[in-house]
CSV table of C-alpha atoms and ligand atoms in Angstrom, one decimal:
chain,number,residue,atom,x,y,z
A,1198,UNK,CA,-153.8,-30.6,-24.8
A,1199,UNK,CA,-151.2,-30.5,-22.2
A,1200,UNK,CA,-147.4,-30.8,-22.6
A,1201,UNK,CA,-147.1,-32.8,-19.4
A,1202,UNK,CA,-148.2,-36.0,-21.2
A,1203,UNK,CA,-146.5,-39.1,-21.0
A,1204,UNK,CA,-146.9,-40.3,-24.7
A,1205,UNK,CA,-145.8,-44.5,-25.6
A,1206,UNK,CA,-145.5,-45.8,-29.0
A,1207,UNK,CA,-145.8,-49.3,-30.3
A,1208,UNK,CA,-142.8,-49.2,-32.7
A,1209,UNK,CA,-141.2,-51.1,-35.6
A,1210,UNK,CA,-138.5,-49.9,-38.0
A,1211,UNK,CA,-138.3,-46.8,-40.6
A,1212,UNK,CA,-141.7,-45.9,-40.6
A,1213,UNK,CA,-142.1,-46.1,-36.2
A,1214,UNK,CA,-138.6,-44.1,-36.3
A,1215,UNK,CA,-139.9,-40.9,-38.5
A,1216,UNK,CA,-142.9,-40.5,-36.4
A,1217,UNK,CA,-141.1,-41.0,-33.4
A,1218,UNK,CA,-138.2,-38.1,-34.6
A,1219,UNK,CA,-141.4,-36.0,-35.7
A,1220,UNK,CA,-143.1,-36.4,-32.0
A,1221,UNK,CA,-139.8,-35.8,-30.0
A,1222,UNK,CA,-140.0,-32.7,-32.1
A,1223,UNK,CA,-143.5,-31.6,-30.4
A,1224,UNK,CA,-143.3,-33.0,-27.3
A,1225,UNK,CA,-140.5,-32.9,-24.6
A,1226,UNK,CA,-138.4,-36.2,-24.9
A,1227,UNK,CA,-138.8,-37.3,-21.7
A,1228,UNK,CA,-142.2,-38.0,-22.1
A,1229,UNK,CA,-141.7,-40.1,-25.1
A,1230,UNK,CA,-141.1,-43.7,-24.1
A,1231,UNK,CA,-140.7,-46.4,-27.6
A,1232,UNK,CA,-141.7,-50.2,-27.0
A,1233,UNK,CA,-139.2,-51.1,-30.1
A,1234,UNK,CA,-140.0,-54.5,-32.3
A,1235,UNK,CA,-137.0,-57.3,-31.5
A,1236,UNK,CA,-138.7,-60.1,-33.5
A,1237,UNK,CA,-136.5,-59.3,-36.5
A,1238,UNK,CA,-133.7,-59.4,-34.1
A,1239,UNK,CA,-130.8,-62.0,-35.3
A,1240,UNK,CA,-127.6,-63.3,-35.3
A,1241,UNK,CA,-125.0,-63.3,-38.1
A,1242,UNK,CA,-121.0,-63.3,-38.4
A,1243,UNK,CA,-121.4,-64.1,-34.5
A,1244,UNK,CA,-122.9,-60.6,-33.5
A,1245,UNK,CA,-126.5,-60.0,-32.2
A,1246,UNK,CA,-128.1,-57.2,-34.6
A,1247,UNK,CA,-131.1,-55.6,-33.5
A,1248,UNK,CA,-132.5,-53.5,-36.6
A,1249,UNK,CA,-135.6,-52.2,-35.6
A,1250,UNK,CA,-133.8,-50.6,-32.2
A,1251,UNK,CA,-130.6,-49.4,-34.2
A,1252,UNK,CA,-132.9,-47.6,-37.1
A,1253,UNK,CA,-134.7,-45.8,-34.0
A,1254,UNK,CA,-131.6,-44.8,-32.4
A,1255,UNK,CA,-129.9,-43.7,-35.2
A,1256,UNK,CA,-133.1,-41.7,-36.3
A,1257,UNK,CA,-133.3,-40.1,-32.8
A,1258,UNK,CA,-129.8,-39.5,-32.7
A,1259,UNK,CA,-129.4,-37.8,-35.9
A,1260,UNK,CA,-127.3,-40.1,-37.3
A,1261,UNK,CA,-129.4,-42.3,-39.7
A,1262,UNK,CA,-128.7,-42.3,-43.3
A,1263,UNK,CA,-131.6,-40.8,-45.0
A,1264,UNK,CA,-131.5,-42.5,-48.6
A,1265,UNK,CA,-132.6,-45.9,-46.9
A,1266,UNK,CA,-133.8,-45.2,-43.4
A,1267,UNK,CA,-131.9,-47.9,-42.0
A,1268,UNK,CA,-128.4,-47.9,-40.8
A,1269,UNK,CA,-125.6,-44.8,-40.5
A,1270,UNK,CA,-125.1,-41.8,-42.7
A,1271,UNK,CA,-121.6,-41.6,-44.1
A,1272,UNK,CA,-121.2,-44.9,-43.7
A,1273,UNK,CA,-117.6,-47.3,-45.3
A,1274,UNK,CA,-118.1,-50.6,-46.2
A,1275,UNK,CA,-114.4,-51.6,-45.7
A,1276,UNK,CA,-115.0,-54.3,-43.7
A,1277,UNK,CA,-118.3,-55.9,-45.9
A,1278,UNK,CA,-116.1,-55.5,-49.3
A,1279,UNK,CA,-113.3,-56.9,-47.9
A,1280,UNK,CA,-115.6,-59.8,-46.3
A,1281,UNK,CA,-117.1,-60.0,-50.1
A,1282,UNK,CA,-113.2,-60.9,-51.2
A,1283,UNK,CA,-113.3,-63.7,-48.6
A,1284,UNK,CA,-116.1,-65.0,-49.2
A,1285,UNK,CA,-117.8,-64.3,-46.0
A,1286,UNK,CA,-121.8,-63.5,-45.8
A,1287,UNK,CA,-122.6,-60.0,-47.1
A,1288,UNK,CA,-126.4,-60.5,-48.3
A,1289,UNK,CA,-127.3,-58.2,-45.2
A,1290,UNK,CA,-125.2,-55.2,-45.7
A,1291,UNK,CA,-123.1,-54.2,-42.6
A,1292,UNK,CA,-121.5,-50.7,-42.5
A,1293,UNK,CA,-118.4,-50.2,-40.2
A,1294,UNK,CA,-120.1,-47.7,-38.3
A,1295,UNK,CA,-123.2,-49.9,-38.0
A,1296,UNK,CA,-120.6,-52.9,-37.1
A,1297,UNK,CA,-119.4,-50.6,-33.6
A,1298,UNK,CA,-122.6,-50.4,-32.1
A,1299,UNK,CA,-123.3,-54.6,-33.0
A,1300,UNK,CA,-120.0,-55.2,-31.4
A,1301,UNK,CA,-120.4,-53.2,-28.3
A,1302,UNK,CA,-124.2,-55.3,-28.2
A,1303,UNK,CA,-122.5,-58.5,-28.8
A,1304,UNK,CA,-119.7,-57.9,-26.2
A,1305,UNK,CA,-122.3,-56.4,-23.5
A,1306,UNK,CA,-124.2,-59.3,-24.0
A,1307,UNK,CA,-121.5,-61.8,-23.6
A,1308,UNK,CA,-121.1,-60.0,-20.0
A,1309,UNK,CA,-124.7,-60.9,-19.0
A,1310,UNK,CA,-126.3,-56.7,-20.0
A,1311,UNK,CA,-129.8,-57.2,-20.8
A,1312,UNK,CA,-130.8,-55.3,-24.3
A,1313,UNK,CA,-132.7,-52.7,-22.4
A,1314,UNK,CA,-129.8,-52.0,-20.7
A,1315,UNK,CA,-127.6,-52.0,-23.7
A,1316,UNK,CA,-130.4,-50.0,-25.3
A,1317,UNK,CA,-129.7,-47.8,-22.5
A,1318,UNK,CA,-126.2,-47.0,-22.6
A,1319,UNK,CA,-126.1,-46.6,-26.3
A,1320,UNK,CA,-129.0,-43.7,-26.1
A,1321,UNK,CA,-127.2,-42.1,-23.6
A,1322,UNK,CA,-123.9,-41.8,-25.4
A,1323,UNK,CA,-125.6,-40.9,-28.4
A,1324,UNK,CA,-127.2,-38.2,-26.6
A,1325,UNK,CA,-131.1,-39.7,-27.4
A,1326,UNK,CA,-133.3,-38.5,-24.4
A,1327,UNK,CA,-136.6,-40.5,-25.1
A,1328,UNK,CA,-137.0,-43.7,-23.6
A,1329,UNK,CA,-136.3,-46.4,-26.0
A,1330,UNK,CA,-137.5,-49.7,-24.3
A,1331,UNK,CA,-137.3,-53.2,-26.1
A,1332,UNK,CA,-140.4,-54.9,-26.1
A,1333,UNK,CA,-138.7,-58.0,-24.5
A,1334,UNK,CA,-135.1,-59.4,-23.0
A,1335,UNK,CA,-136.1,-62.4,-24.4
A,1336,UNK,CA,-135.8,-64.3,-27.8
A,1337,UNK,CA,-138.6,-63.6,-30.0
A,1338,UNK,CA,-137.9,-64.3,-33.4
A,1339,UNK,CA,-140.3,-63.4,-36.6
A,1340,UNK,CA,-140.8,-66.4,-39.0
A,1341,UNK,CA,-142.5,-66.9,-42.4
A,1342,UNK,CA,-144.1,-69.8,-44.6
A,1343,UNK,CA,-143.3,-68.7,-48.0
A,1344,UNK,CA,-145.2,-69.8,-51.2
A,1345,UNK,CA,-143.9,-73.4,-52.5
A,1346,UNK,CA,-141.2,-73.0,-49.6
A,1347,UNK,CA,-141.0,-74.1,-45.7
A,1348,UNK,CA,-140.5,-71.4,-42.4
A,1349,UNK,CA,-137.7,-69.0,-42.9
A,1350,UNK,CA,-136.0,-66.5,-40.6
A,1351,UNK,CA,-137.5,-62.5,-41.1
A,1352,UNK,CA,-134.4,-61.1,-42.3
A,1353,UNK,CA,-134.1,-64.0,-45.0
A,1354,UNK,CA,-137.4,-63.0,-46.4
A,1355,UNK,CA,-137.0,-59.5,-46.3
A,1356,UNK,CA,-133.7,-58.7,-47.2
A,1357,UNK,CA,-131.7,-61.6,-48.7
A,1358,UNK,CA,-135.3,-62.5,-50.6
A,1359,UNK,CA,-135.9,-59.0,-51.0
A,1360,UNK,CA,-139.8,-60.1,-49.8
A,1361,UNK,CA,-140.6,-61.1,-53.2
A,1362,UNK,CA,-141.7,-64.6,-52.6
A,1363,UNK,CA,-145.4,-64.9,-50.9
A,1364,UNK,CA,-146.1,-65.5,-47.4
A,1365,UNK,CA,-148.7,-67.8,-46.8
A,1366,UNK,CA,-148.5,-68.2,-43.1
A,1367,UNK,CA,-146.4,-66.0,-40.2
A,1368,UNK,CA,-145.1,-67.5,-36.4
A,1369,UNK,CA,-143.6,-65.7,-33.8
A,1370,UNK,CA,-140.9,-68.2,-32.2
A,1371,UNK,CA,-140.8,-67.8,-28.4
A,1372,UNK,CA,-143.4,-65.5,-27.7
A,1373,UNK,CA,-145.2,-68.0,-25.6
A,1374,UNK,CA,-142.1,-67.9,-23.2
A,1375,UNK,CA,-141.3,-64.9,-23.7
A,1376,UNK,CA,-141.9,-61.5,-21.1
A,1377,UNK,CA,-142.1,-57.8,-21.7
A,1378,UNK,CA,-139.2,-55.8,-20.7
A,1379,UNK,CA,-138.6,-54.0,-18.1
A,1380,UNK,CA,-140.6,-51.4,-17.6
A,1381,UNK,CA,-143.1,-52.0,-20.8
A,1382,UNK,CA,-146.0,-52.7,-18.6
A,1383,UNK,CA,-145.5,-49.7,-16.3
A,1384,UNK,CA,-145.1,-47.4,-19.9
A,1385,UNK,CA,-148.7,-49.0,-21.3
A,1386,UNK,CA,-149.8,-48.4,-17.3
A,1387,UNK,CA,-148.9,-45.2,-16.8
A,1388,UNK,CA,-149.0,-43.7,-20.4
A,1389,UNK,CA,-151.3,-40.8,-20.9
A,1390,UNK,CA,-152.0,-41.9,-24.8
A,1391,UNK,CA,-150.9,-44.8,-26.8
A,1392,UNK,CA,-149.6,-44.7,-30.5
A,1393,UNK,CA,-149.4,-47.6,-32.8
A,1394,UNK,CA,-146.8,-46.2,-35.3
A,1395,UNK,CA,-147.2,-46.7,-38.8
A,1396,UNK,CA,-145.4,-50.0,-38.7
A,1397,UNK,CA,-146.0,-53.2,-40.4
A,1398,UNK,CA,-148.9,-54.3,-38.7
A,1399,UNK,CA,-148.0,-58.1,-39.0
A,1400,UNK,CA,-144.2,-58.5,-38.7
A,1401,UNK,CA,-143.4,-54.9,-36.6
A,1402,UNK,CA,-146.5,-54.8,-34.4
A,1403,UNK,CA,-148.1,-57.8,-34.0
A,1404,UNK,CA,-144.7,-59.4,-31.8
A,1405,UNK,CA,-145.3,-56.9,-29.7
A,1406,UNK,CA,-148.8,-56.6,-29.0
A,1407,UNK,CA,-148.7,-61.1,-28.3
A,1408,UNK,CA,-145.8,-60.8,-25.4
A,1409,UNK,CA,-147.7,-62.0,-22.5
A,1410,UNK,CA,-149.4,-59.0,-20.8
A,1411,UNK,CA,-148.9,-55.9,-23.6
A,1412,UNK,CA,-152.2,-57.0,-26.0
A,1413,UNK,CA,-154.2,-57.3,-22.7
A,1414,UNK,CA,-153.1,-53.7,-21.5
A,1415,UNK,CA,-153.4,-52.1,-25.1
A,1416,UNK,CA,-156.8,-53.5,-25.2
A,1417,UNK,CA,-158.2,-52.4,-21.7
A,1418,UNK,CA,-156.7,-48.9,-22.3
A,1419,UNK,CA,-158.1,-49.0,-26.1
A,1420,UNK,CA,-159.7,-45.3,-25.4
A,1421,UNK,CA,-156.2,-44.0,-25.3
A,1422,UNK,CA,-155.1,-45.5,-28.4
A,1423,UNK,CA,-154.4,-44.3,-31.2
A,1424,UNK,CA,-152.9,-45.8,-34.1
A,1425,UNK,CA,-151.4,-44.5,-37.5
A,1426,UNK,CA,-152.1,-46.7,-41.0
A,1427,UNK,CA,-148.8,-47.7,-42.3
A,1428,UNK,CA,-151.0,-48.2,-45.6
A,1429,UNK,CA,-151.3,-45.2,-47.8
A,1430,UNK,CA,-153.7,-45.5,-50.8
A,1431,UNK,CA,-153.8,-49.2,-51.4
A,1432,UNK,CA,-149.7,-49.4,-50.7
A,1433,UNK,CA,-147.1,-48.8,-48.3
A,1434,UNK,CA,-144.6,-46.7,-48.4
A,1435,UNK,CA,-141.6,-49.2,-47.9
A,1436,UNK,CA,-141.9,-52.8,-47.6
A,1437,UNK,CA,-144.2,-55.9,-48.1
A,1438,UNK,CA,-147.0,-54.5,-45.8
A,1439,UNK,CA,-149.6,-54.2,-48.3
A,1440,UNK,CA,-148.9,-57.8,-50.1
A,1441,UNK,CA,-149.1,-58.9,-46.4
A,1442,UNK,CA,-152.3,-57.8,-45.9
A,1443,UNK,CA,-153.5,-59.4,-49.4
A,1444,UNK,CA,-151.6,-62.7,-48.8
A,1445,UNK,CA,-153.1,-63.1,-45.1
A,1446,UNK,CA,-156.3,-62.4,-46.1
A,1447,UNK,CA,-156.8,-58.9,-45.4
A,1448,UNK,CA,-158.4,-56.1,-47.2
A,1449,UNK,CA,-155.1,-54.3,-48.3
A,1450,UNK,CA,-156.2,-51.0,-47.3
A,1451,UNK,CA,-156.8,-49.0,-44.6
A,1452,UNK,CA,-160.2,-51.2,-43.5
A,1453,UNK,CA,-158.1,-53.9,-43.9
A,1454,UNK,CA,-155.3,-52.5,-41.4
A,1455,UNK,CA,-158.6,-51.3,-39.4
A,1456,UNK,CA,-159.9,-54.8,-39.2
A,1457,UNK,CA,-156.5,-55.9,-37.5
A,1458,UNK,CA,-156.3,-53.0,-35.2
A,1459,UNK,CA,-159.9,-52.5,-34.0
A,1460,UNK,CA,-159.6,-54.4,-30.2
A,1461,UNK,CA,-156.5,-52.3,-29.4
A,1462,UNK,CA,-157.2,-49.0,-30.8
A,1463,UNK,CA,-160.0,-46.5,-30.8
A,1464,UNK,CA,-159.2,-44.2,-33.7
A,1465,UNK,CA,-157.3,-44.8,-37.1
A,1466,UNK,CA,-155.2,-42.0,-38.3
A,1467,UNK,CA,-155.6,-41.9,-42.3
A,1468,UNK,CA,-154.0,-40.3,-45.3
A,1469,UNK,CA,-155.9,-37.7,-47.0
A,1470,UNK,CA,-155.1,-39.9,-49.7
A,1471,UNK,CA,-157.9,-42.5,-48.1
A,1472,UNK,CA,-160.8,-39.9,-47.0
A,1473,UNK,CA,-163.1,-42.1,-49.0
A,1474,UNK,CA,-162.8,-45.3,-46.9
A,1475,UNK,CA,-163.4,-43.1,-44.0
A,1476,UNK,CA,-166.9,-44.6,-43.4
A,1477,UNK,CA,-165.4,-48.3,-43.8
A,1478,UNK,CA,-163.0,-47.4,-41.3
A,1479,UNK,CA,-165.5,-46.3,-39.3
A,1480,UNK,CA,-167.6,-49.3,-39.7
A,1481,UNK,CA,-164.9,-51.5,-38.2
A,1482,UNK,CA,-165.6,-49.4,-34.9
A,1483,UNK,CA,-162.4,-47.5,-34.6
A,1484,UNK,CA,-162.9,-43.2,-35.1
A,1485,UNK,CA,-160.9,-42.2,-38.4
A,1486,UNK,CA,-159.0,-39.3,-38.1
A,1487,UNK,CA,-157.8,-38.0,-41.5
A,1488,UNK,CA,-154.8,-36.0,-42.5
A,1489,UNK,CA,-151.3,-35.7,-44.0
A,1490,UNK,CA,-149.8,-38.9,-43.2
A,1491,UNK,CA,-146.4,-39.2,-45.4
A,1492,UNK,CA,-143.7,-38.1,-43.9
A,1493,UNK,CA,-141.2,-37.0,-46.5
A,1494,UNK,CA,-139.1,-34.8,-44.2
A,1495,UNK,CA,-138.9,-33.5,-40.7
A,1496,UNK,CA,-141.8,-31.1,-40.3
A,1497,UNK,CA,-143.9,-33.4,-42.4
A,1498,UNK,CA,-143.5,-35.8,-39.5
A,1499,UNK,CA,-143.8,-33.3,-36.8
A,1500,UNK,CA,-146.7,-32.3,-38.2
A,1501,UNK,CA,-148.3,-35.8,-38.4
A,1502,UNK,CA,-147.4,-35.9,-34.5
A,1503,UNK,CA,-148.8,-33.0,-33.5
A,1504,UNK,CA,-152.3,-34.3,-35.3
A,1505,UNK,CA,-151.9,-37.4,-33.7
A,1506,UNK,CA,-151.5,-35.3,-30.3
A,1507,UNK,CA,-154.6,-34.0,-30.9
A,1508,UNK,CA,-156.6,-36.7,-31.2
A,1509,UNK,CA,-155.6,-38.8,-28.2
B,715,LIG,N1,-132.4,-53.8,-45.3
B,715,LIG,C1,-132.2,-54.3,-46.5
B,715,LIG,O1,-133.1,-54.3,-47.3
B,715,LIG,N2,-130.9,-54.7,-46.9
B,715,LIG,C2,-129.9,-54.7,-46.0
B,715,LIG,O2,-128.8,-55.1,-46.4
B,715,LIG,C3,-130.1,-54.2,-44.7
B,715,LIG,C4,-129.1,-54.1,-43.8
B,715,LIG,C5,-129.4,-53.6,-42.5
B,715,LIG,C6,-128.3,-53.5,-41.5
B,715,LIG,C7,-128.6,-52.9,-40.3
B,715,LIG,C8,-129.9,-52.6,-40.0
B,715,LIG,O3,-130.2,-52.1,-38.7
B,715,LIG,C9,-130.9,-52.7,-40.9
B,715,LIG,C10,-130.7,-53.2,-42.1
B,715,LIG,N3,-131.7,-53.4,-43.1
B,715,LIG,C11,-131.4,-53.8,-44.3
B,715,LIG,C12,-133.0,-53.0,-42.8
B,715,LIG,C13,-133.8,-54.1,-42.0
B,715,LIG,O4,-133.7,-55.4,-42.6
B,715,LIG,C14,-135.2,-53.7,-41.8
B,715,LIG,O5,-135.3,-52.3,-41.6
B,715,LIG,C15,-135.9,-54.2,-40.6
B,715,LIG,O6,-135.5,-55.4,-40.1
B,715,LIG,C16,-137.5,-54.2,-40.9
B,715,LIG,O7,-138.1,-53.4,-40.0
């Protein structure tokens, strides 16, 4: 295996940022390049929050608060609680440190800065050497048909539903229209192996893989990818993944997440946890590789990475 390897990851939130902060920790940084998830991206009080980007910055940077995964450690909330007294929207829980880097986005924005640039600038004051590439410019926005219910926006069914209601249908809004970023084709192109982090594989990877161009790469360079099941013994770790996979008519296990990932990748990477659907997986077509997959704290993740490593 050699360390000259240029290594890109399919990304989502929490899950995508530990493995990533695992990987940097194996192989030098500027080999790492992240395609990050922007279909959960919205807007609210007026600013343009990108949470999948943020939780991987902040987890490369250091800087992410560990009890949720997702937004800063020592955060205030001065400005939510006093938004609470106004009666201003607080069902999606802004920090004040968290607030700087959604006004700096906003402002960039508003002066025509694409988000990889912004992306850009913020790694780079934060000190994050990998690449951290959003998977478009454009708006792509994640919607769900709930149970007894019409469309809503991601972020409503995930946080202010606390994805309790089930989906029965999932749309991508603007992905016909929509184009890879810069430089996401030339990453797939030029990548030495592919990951598919341990993201939900319906709301985190799936807007990526259907921007015009990234599936159809993935899929011709299936041989070098490899992709990690965000499913761990029937459930997943965080969020409605495994309900997803039930609801949409999926195994929920890791055949099922095998069954949706068998055109684009040629190995699954399983928990211990699952050896015994190793032959199912295996029966989809896609190699199963087998091994500690939860990553509960640094080395656990840099471990996982280095296994991953091996098998691409
Ligand atoms: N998740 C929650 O469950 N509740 C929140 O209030 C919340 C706020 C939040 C703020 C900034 C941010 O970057 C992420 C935040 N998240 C919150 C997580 C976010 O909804 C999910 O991590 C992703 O969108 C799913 O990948």
């Amino acid at each position: 295996m050699s360390e000259d390897r240029r290594i890109t990851v399919v990304a989502g939130g929490v899950g995508a940022a530990k493995f990533l902060r695992g990987l940097v920790q194996v192989h030098p940084n500027h080999l790492v390049t992240a395609l990050v998830n922007v279909a959960d991206d919205f807007r609210l009080h007026g600013l343009a929050i990108s949470p999948d980007l943020d939780t991987v910055t902040y987890t490369l940077g250091g800087l992410v608060n560990p009890e949720t995964g997702w937004g800063r450690a020592n955060e205030s909330w001065r400005v939510r609680d006093e938004l609470e007294r106004l009666g201003g929207e607080t069902w999606f829980n802004l920090g004040d440190l968290d607030l700087a880097v959604h006004l700096y986005r906003t402002q960039r924005i508003s002066n025509g800065a694409t988000l990889t640039e912004i992306t850009k600038e913020i790694c780079e004051r934060l000190g994050i050497e990998a690449q951290l590439l959003p998977a478009s410019n454009q708006e792509i926005r994640s919607q769900l048909k709930l149970e007894g219910g019409g469309w809503v926006d991601f972020q409503d069914y995930f946080v202010a539903q606390q994805h309790s209601v089930p989906v029965e249908n999932l749309r991508f809004r603007g992905i016909e229209e929509a184009l890879p970023g810069p430089s996401v084709i030339a990453s797939l192109e030029e990548a030495d192996a592919i990951v598919i982090a341990p993201s939900n594989p319906f709301v985190s990877v799936k807007p990526v893989l259907e921007i015009t161009g990234v599936g159809e790469i993935i899929k011709r360079r299936r041989e070098k990818v490899v992709a990690i099941s965000p499913i761990i013994g029937g459930a997943a770790l965080k969020g409605p993944a495994s309900r997803m996979l039930e609801e949409l008519g999926f195994e929920s296990s890791v055949v099922g997440v095998a069954s949706l990932y068998r055109e684009f990748a040629s190995a699954l990477v399983i928990d211990h946890a699952d050896a015994k659907l190793a032959a199912q997986v295996e029966a989809t077509g896609l190699r199963s590789v087998v091994t500690d997959t939860i990553m509960s704290d640094i080395d656990r993740a840099a471990a996982l990475a280095k296994a991953v490593l091996g098998n691409t």
